[in-house]
Coordinates of C-alpha atoms in Angstrom, one line a residue:
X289 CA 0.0 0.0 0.0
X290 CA 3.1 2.2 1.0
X291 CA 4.7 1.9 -2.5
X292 CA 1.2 2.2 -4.6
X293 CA 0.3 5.5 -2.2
X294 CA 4.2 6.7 -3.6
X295 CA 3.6 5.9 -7.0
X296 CA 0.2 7.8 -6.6
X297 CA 1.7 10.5 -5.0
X298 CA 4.6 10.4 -8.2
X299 CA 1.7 10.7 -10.6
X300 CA -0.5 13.4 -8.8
X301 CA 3.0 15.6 -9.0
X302 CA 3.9 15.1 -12.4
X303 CA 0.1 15.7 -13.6
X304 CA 0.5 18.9 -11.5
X305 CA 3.8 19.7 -13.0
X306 CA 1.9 19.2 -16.4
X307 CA -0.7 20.9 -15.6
X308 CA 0.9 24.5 -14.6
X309 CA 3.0 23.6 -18.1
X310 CA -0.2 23.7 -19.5
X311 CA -1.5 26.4 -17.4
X312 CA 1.9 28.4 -18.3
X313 CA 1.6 27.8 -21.8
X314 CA -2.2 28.7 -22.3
X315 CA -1.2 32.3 -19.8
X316 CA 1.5 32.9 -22.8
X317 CA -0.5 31.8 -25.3
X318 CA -3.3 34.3 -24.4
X319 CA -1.0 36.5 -23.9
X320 CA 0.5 36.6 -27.2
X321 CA -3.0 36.9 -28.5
X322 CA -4.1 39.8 -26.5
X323 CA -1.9 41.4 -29.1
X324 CA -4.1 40.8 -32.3
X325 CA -7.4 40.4 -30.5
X326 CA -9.3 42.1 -27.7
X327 CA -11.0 41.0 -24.3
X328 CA -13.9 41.8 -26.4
X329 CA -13.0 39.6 -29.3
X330 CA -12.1 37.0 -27.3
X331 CA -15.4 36.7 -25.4
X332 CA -17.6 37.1 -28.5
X333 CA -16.7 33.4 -28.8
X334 CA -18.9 32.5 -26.4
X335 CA -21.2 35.3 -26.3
X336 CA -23.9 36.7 -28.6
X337 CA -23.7 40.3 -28.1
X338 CA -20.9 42.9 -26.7
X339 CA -20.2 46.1 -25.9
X340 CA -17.1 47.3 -28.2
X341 CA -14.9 50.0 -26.7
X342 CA -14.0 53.4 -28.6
X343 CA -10.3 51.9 -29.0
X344 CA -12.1 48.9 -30.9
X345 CA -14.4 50.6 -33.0
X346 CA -11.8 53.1 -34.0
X347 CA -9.1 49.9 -34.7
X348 CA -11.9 48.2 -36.6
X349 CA -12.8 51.5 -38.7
X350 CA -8.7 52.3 -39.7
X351 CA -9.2 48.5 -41.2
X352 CA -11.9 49.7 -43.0
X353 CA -10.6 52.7 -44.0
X354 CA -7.6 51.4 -45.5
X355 CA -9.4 48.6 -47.3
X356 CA -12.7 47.6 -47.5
X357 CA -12.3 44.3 -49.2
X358 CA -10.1 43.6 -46.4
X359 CA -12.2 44.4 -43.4
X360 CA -14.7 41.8 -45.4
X361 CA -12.5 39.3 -45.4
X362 CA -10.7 39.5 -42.4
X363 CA -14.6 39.3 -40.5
X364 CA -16.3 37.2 -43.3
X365 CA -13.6 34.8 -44.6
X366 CA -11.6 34.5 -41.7
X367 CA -14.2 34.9 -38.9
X368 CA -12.0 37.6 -37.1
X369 CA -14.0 39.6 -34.6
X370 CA -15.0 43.2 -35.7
X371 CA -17.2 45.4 -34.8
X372 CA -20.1 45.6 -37.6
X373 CA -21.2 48.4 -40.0
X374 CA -23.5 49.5 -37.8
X375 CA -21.6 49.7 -34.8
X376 CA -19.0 52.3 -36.9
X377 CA -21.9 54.3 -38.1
X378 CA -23.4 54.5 -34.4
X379 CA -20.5 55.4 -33.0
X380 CA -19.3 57.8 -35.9
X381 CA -23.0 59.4 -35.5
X382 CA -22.3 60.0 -31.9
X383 CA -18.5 61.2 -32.1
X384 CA -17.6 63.2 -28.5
X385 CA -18.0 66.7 -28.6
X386 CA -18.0 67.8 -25.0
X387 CA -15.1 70.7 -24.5
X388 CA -11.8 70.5 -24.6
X389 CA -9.3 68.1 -27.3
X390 CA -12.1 66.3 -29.8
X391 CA -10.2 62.9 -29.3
X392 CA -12.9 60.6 -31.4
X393 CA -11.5 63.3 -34.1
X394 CA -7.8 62.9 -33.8
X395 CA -8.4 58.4 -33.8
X396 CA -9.9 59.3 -37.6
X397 CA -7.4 61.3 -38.3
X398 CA -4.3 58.9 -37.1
X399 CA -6.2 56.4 -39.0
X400 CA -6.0 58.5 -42.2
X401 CA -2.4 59.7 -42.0
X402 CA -1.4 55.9 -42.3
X403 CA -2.1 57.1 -46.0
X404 CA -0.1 60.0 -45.7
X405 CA 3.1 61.3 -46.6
X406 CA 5.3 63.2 -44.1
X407 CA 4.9 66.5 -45.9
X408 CA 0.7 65.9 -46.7
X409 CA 0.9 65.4 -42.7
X410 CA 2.5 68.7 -42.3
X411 CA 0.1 71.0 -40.1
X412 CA -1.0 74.3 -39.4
X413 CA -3.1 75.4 -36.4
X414 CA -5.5 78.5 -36.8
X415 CA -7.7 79.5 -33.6
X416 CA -10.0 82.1 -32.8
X417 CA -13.5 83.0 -31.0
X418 CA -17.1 83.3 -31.9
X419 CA -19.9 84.3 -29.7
X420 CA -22.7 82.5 -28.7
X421 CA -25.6 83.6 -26.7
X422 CA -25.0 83.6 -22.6
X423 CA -27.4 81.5 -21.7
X424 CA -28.2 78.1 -18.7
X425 CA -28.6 74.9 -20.4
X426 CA -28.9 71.1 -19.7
X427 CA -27.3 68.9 -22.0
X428 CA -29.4 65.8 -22.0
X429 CA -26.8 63.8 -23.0
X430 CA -24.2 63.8 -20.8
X431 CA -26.9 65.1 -18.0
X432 CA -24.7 68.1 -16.8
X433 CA -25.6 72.0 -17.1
X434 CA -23.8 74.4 -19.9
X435 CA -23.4 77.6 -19.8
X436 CA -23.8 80.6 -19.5
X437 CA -20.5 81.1 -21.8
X438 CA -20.2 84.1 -24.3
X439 CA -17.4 82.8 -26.4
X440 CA -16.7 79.8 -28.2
X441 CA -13.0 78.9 -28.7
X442 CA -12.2 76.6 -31.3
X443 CA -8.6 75.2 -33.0
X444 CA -8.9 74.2 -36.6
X445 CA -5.7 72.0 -38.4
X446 CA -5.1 72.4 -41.8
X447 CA -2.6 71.0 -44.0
X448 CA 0.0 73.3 -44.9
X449 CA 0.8 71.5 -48.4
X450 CA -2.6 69.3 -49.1
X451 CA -6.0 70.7 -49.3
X452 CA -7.4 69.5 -45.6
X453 CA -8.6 71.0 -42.6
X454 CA -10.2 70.2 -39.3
X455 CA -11.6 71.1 -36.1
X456 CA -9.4 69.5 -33.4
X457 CA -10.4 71.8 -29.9
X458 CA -13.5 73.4 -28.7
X459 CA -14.0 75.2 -25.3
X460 CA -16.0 78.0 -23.6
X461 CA -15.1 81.3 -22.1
X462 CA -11.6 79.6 -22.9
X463 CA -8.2 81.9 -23.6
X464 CA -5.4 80.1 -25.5
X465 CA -2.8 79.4 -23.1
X466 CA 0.6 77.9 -24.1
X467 CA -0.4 74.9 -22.0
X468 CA -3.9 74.5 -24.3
X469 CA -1.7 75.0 -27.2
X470 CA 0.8 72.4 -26.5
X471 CA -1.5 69.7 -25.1
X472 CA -3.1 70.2 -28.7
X473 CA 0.5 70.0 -30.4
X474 CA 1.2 67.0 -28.7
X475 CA -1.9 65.0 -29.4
X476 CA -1.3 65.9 -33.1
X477 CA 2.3 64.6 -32.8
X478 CA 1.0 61.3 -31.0
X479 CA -1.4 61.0 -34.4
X480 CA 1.5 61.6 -36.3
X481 CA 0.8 65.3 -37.8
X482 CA 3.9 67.8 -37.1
X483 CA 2.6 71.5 -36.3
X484 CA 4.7 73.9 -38.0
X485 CA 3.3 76.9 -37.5
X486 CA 0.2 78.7 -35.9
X487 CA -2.0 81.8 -36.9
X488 CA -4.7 83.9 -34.9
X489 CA -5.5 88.0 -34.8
X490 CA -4.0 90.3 -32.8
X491 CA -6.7 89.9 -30.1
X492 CA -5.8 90.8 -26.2
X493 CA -6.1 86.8 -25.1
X494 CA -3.7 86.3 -28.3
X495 CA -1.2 88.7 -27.2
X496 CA -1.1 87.6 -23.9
X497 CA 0.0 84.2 -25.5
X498 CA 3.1 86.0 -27.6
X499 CA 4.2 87.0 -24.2
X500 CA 3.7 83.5 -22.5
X501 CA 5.7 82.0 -25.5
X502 CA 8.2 84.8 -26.0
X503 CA 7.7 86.0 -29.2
X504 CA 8.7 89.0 -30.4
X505 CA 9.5 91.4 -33.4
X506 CA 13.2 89.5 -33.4
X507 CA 11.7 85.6 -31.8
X508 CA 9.1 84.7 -34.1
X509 CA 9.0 81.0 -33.2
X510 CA 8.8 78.6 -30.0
X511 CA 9.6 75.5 -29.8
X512 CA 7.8 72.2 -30.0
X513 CA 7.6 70.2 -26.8
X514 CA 8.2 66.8 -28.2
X515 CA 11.1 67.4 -31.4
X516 CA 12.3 70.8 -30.0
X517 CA 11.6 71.9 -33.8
X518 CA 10.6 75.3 -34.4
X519 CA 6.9 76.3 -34.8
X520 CA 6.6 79.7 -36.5
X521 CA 3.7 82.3 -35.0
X522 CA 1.6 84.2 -37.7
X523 CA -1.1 86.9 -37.9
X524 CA -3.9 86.3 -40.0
X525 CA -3.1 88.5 -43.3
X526 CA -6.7 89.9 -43.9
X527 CA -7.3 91.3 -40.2
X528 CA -3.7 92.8 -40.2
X529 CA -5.1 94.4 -43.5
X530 CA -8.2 96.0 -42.0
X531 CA -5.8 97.6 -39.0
X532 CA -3.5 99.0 -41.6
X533 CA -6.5 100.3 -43.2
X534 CA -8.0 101.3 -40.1
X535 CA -5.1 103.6 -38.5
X536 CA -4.6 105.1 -42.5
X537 CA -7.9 106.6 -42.6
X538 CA -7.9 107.4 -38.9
X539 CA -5.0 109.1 -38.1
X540 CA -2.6 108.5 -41.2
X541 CA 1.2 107.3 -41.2
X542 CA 4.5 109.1 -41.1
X543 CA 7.5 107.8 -42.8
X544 CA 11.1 107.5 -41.4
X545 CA 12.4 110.6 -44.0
X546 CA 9.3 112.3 -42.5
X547 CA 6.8 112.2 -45.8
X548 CA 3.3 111.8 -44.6
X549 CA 0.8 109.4 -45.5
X550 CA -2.7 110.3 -45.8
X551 CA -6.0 109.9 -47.3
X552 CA -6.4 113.4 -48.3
X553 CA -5.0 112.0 -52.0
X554 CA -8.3 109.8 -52.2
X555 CA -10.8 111.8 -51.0
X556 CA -9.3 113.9 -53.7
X557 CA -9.4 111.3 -56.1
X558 CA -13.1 110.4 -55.3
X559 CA -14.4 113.4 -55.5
X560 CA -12.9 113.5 -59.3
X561 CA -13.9 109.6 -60.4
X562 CA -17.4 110.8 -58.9
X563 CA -17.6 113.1 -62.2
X564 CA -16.5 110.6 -64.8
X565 CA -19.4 107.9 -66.3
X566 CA -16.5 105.5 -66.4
X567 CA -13.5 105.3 -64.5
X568 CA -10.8 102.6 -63.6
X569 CA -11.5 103.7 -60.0
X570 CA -15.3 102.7 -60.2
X571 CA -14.9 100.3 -57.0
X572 CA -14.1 103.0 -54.8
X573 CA -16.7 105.1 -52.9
X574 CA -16.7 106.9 -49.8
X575 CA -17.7 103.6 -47.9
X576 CA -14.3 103.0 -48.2
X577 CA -13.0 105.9 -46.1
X578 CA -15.7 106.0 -43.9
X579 CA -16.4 102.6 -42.7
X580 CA -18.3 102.6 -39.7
X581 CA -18.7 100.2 -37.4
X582 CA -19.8 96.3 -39.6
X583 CA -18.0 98.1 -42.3
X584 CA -14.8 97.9 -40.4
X585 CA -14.7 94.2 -40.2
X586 CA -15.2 93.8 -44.4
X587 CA -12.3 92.8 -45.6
X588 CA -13.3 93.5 -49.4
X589 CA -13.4 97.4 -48.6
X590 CA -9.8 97.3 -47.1
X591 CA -8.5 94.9 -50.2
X592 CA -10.2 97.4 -52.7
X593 CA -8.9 100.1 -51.2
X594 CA -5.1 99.0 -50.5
X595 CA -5.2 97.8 -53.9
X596 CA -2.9 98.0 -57.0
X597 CA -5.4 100.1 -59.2
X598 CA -6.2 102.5 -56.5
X599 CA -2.1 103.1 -56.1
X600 CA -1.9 103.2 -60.0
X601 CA -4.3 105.9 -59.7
X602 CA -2.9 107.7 -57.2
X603 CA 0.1 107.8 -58.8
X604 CA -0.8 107.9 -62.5
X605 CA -3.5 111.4 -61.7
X606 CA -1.5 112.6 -58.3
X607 CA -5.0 113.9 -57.2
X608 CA -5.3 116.7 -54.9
X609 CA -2.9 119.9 -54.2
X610 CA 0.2 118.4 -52.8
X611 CA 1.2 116.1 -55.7
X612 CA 4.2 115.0 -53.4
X613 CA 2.0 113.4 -50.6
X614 CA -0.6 111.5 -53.4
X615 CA 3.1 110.5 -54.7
X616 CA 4.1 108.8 -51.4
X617 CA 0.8 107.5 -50.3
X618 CA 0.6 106.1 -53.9
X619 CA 3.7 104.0 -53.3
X620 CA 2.5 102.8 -49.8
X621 CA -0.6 101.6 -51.1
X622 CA 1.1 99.5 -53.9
X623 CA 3.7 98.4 -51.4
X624 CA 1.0 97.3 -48.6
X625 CA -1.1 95.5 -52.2
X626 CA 1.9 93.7 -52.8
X627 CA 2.5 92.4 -49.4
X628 CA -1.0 91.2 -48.8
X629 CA -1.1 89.3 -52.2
X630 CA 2.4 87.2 -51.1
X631 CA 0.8 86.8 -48.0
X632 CA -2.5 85.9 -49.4
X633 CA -1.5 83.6 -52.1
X634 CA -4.2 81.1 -53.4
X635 CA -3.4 79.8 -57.2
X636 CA -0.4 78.3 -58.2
X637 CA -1.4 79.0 -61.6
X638 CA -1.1 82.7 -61.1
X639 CA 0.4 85.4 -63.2
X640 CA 1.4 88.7 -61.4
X641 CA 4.6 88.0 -59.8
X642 CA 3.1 88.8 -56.3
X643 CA -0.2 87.0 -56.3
X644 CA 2.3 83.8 -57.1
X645 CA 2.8 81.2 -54.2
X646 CA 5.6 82.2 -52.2
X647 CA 8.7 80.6 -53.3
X648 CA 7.6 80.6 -57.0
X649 CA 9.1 84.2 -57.7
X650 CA 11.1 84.0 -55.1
X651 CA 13.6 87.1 -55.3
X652 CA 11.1 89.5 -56.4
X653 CA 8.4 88.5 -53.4
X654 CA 11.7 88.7 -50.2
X655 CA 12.3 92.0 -52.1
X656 CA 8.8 93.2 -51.2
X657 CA 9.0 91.7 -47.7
X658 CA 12.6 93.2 -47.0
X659 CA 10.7 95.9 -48.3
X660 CA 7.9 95.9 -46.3
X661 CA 9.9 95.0 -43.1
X662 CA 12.0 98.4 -43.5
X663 CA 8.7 100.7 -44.0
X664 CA 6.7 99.5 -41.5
X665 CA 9.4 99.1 -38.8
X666 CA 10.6 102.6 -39.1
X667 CA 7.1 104.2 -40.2
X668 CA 5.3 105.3 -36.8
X669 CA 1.7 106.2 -36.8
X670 CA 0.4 110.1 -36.6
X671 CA 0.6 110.7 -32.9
X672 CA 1.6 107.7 -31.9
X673 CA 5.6 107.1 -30.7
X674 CA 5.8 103.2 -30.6
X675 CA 5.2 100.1 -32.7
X676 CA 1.3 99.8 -32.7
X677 CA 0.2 95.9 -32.5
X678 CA -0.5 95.7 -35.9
X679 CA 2.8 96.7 -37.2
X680 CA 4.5 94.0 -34.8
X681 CA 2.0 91.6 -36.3
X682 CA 3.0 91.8 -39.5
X683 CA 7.0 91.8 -38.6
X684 CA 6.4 88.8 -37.4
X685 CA 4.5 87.3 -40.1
X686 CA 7.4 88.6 -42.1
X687 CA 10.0 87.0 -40.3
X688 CA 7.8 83.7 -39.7
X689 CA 7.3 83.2 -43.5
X690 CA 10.9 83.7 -44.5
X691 CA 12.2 81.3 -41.6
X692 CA 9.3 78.4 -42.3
X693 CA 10.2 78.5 -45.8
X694 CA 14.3 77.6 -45.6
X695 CA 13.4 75.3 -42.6
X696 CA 10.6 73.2 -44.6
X697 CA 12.8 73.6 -47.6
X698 CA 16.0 71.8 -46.1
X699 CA 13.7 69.1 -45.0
X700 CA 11.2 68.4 -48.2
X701 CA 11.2 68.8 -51.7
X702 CA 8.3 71.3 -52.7
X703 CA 8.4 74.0 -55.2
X704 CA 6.1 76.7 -53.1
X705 CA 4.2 77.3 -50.3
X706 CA 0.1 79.1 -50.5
X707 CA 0.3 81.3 -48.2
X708 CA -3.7 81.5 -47.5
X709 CA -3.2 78.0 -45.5
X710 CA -1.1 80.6 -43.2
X711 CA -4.3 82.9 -42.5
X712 CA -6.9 82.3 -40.8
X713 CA -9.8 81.7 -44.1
X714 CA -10.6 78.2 -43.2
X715 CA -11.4 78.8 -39.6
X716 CA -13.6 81.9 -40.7
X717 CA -15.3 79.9 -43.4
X718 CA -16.3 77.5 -40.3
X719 CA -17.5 80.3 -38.4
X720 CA -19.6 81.3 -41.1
X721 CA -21.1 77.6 -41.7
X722 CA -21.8 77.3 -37.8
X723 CA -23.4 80.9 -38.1
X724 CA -26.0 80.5 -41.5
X725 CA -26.9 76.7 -40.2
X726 CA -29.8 78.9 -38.0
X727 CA -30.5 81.4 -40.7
X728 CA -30.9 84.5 -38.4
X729 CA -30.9 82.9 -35.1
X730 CA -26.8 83.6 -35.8
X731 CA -25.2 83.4 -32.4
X732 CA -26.4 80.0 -31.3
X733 CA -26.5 78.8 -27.4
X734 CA -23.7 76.8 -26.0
X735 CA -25.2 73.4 -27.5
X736 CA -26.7 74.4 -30.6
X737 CA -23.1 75.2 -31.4
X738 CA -22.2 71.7 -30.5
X739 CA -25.2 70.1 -32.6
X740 CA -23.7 72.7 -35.7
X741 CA -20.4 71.6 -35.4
X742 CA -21.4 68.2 -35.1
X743 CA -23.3 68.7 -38.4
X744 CA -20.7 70.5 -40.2
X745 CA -17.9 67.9 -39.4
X746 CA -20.3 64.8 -40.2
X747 CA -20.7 66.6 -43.2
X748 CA -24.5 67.2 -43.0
X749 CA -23.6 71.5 -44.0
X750 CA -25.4 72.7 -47.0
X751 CA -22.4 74.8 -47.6
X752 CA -21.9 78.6 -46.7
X753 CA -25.2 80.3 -47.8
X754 CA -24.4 84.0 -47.4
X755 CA -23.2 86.1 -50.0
X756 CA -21.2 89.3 -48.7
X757 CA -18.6 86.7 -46.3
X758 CA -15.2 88.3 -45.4
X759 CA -13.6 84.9 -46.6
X760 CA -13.6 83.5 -50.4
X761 CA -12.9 79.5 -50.0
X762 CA -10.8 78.9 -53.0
X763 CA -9.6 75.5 -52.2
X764 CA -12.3 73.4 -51.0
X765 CA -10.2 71.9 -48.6
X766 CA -11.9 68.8 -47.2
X767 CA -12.8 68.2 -44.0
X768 CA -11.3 65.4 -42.8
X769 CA -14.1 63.2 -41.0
X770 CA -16.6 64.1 -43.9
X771 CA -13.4 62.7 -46.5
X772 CA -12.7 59.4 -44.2
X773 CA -16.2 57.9 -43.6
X774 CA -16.4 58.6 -47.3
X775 CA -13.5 56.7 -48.4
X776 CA -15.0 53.8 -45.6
X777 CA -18.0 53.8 -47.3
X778 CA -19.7 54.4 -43.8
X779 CA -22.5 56.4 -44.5
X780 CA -24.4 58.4 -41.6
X781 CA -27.7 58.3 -40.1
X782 CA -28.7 61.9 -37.7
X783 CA -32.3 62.9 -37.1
X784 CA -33.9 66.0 -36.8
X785 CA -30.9 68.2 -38.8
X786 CA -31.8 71.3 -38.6
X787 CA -31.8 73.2 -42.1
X788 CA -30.1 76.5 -42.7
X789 CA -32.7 79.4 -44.0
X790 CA -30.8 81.3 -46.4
X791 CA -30.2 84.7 -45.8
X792 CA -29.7 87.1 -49.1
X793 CA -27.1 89.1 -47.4
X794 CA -25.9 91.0 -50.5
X795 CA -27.4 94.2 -49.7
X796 CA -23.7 95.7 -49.6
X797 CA -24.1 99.2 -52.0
X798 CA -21.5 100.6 -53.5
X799 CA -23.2 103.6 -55.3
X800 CA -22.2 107.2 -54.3
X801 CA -24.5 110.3 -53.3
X802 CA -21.6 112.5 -53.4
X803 CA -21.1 115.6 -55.7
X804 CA -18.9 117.5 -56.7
X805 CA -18.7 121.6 -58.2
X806 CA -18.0 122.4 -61.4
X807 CA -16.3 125.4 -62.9
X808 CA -13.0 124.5 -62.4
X809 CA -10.9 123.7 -65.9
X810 CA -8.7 121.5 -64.6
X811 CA -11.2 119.0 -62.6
X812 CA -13.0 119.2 -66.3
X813 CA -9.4 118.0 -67.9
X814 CA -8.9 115.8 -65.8
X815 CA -12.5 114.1 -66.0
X816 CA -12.1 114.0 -69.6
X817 CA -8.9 111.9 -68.6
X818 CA -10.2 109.7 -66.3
X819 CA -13.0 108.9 -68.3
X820 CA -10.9 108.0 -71.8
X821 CA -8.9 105.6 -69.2
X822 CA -12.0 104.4 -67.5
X823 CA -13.0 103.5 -71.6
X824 CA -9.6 102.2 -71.9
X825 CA -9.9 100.0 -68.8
X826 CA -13.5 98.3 -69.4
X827 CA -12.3 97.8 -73.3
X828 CA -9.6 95.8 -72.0
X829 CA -11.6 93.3 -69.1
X830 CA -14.2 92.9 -72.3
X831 CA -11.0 92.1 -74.8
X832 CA -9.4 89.8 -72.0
X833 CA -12.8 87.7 -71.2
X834 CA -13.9 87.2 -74.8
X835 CA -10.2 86.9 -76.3
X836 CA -10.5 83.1 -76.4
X837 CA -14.1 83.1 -77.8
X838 CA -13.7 85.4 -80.8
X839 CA -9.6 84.5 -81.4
X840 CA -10.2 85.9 -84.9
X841 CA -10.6 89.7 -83.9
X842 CA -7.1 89.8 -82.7

């Protein structure tokens, strides 16, 4: 009995010993396979029905994205576990947009720059506030109370050398901070997209972030916390136009060698143009040296004004008594045209040597820069003894553009850069979508600017319905959700959209009550002038726009 109850024992042990082999082997085995498949996956083997986490979904959906014939045959063919169509459209339906980083966002977008080159994946991060109303509400769905906020702040990426864009952050009553603004840098880094530069206005909240990221007229750049590489600072071209425009008609400029610059010359010219039937100065009322309060924000006035044809005519007619100061303020004009068309650039197809992308005519636009950089650094405002903000803002746009350029040249091969993906157009194109989605009811509550964003990035937007925006969209960049559940051939499913009422907005006038005296021989002369150039000018737009239709009439 002794020696069978020691051969038992002998067995028992080596089972035992086999056992935790086993036991050992299966541990490794499962945990090898926690690396392919999920706790989910792994217990849809013996149940019907699971809850799939976001990290699933999204796994399953860059699978999907990348290949639809194999997301069918990896779950069909092969019986691997995924989440089903439906289960992606629900949960791209319901994508988080409480405040703060939109993180379901940035798991599409990591998904789609698996796709992506280094340079397509190169970033740019525009931000800026728009008001809502101020009001208490409760937000069924995530059973908390919002509000009351007056501001919405939200951070759009855009790609610097491909045509997309997307909302990233939104917050409330929310200043960017350098902290914000490198949380968001590093998120983007983590999803593999490399911020290379950032735009905004010259708001208070935006100034007080220069100061907490030291930039100045001479440090244009910080650096970024995860590859130390520089990311430049701009200021959004078309508000640093209206300021220029702004301070000329308020108080005027004077130059470092002491000439003036007014707009005495173009009330002067006005008042001639008004007498002509025709004139190459036909755009020009006196809406454009008035502008009063809206008119202040159009950014059409300031470009029309600050333009190449008005500093032609300034120039060419030297309007007014002191010929010397229409001279000068003639040459600022075309100067200040010059440098918001390289800053400005949309077409790569275009002609003028400043309305090229930067880089393409690449002497002639640093000349205008260098420039610009001496006349406005030097130039002080009437009254006025210092720098004003605006004039810093565009020294360091200045500075930022040359920099970015040489940095991004000595790491990639490209040709040029479009400078409007350094302003801010995309993010006010957004702003204008969440604004005509409620017709007039234009600055929505907290969460009806939620349910509109939620719309616009889901792709349910009828497109930007008003007429008279501050912002032409030139590109059609993509947004980038709308462009991935697209290429997943996920389609999506939201109830009760709320449709836009369109608004016909154009009631912008440009027609002129002024008059002017007659008797004097000269202003006669000179009508007769402007009025044979005026002929000349609207013989040549007619010869230009039919010159391909009617070759034969030379």
């Amino acid at each position: 009995l002794r020696n069978q109850l020691q051969s038992l024992i002998s067995q028992v042990k080596k089972k035992d010993n086999l056992l935790a082999t086993k036991n050992k082997e299966f541990h490794d085995f499962k945990e090898g396979i926690r690396t392919i498949l999920s706790e989910n996956q792994l217990a849809l083997q013996k149940k019907k029905k699971i809850k799939w986490t976001v990290d699933e979904i999204s796994k399953a959906f860059t699978i999907r994205y990348l290949s639809k014939r194999c997301y069918f045959y990896l779950r069909n063919t092969l019986n691997y576990k995924l989440p089903g169509i439906s289960s992606l459209q629900r949960w791209a339906s319901r994508i988080d947009m409480r405040q703060g980083v939109l993180q379901d966002i940035l798991r599409v977008m990591q998904a789609i720059g698996l796709t992506m080159t280094d340079i397509e994946r190169t970033t740019v991060l525009a931000f800026d506030e728009i008001k809502v109303f101020s009001l208490d509400e409760y937000d069924k769905q995530h059973d908390e109370i919002l509000g009351p906020h007056k501001h919405m702040q939200v951070v759009m990426a855009r790609g610097l050398f491909t045509n997309w864009k997307q909302p990233i952050f939104v917050n409330f009553d929310t200043k960017m901070t350098k902290s914000i603004l490198m949380d968001i840098i590093d998120k983007l880094h983590t999803a593999s997209y490399s911020v290379v530069a950032c735009v905004s206005d010259c708001g208070g909240g935006n100034i007080g972030l220069w100061k907490e990221l030291g930039i100045t007229i001479e440090q244009t750049n910080f650096l970024h916390p995860i590859t130390n590489e520089a990311v430049y600072v701009f200021t959004d071209a078309p508000h640093l136009l209206k300021l220029i425009r702004n301070w000329f008609i308020d108080t005027g400029f004077i130059l470092e060698n002491g000439s003036l610059i007014t707009k005495q010359p173009l009330e002067a010219l006005m008042q001639q143009t008004t007498e002509s039937e025709v004139s190459s100065c036909y755009k020009l009322t006196s809406a454009h040296l008035k502008c009063q309060k809206a008119e202040r924000q159009n950014v059409a006035l300031a470009a029309q004004l600050m333009s190449h044809t008005t500093a032609t005519a300034l120039i060419h007619y030297k309007p007014g008594l002191d010929k010397s100061l229409a001279q000068s303020t003639g040459e600022f004009i075309e100067l200040i045209s010059n440098w918001f068309d390289i800053m400005n650039s949309y077409s790569p197809e275009a002609n003028v040597p400043s309305k090229k992308p930067f880089g393409s005519d690449f002497q002639f636009q640093i000349n205008v820069l260098d420039s610009v950089y001496d006349k406005i650094s030097t130039m002080r405002c009437i009254k006025k003894n210092t720098l004003q903000i605006f004039q810093k803002g565009m020294l360091i746009s200045i500075q930022s553009l040359k920099q970015l350029f040489n940095t991004l040249k000595a790491k990639y091969d490209f040709k040029y850069i479009l400078t409007h993906c350094l302003n801010q157009d995309a993010l006010e194109n957004f702003f204008s979508q969440i604004r005509t989605r409620g017709g007039l009811y234009d600055h929505p509550t907290p969460i009806h600017a939620l349910h509109r964003i939620r719309m616009i990035i889901l792709g349910k937007n009828p497109g930007i319905v008003q007429k008279n925006l501050n912002t032409v969209e030139a590109t059609h960049d993509e947004y980038m959700f709308v462009k991935a559940m697209e290429e997943a051939h996920i389609s999506i499913q939201t109830e009760n959209i709320e449709l836009p009422v369109q608004e016909n907005s154009d009631t912008e006038s440009f027609s002129s009550t002024s008059t002017s005296p007659a008797g004097n021989q000269r202003t006669i002369i000179l009508t007769c002038v402007l009025e044979k150039d005026g002929l000349k000018y609207l013989a040549g737009w007619i010869a230009k726009k039919f010159k391909h239709k009617y070759p034969h009439l030379g």
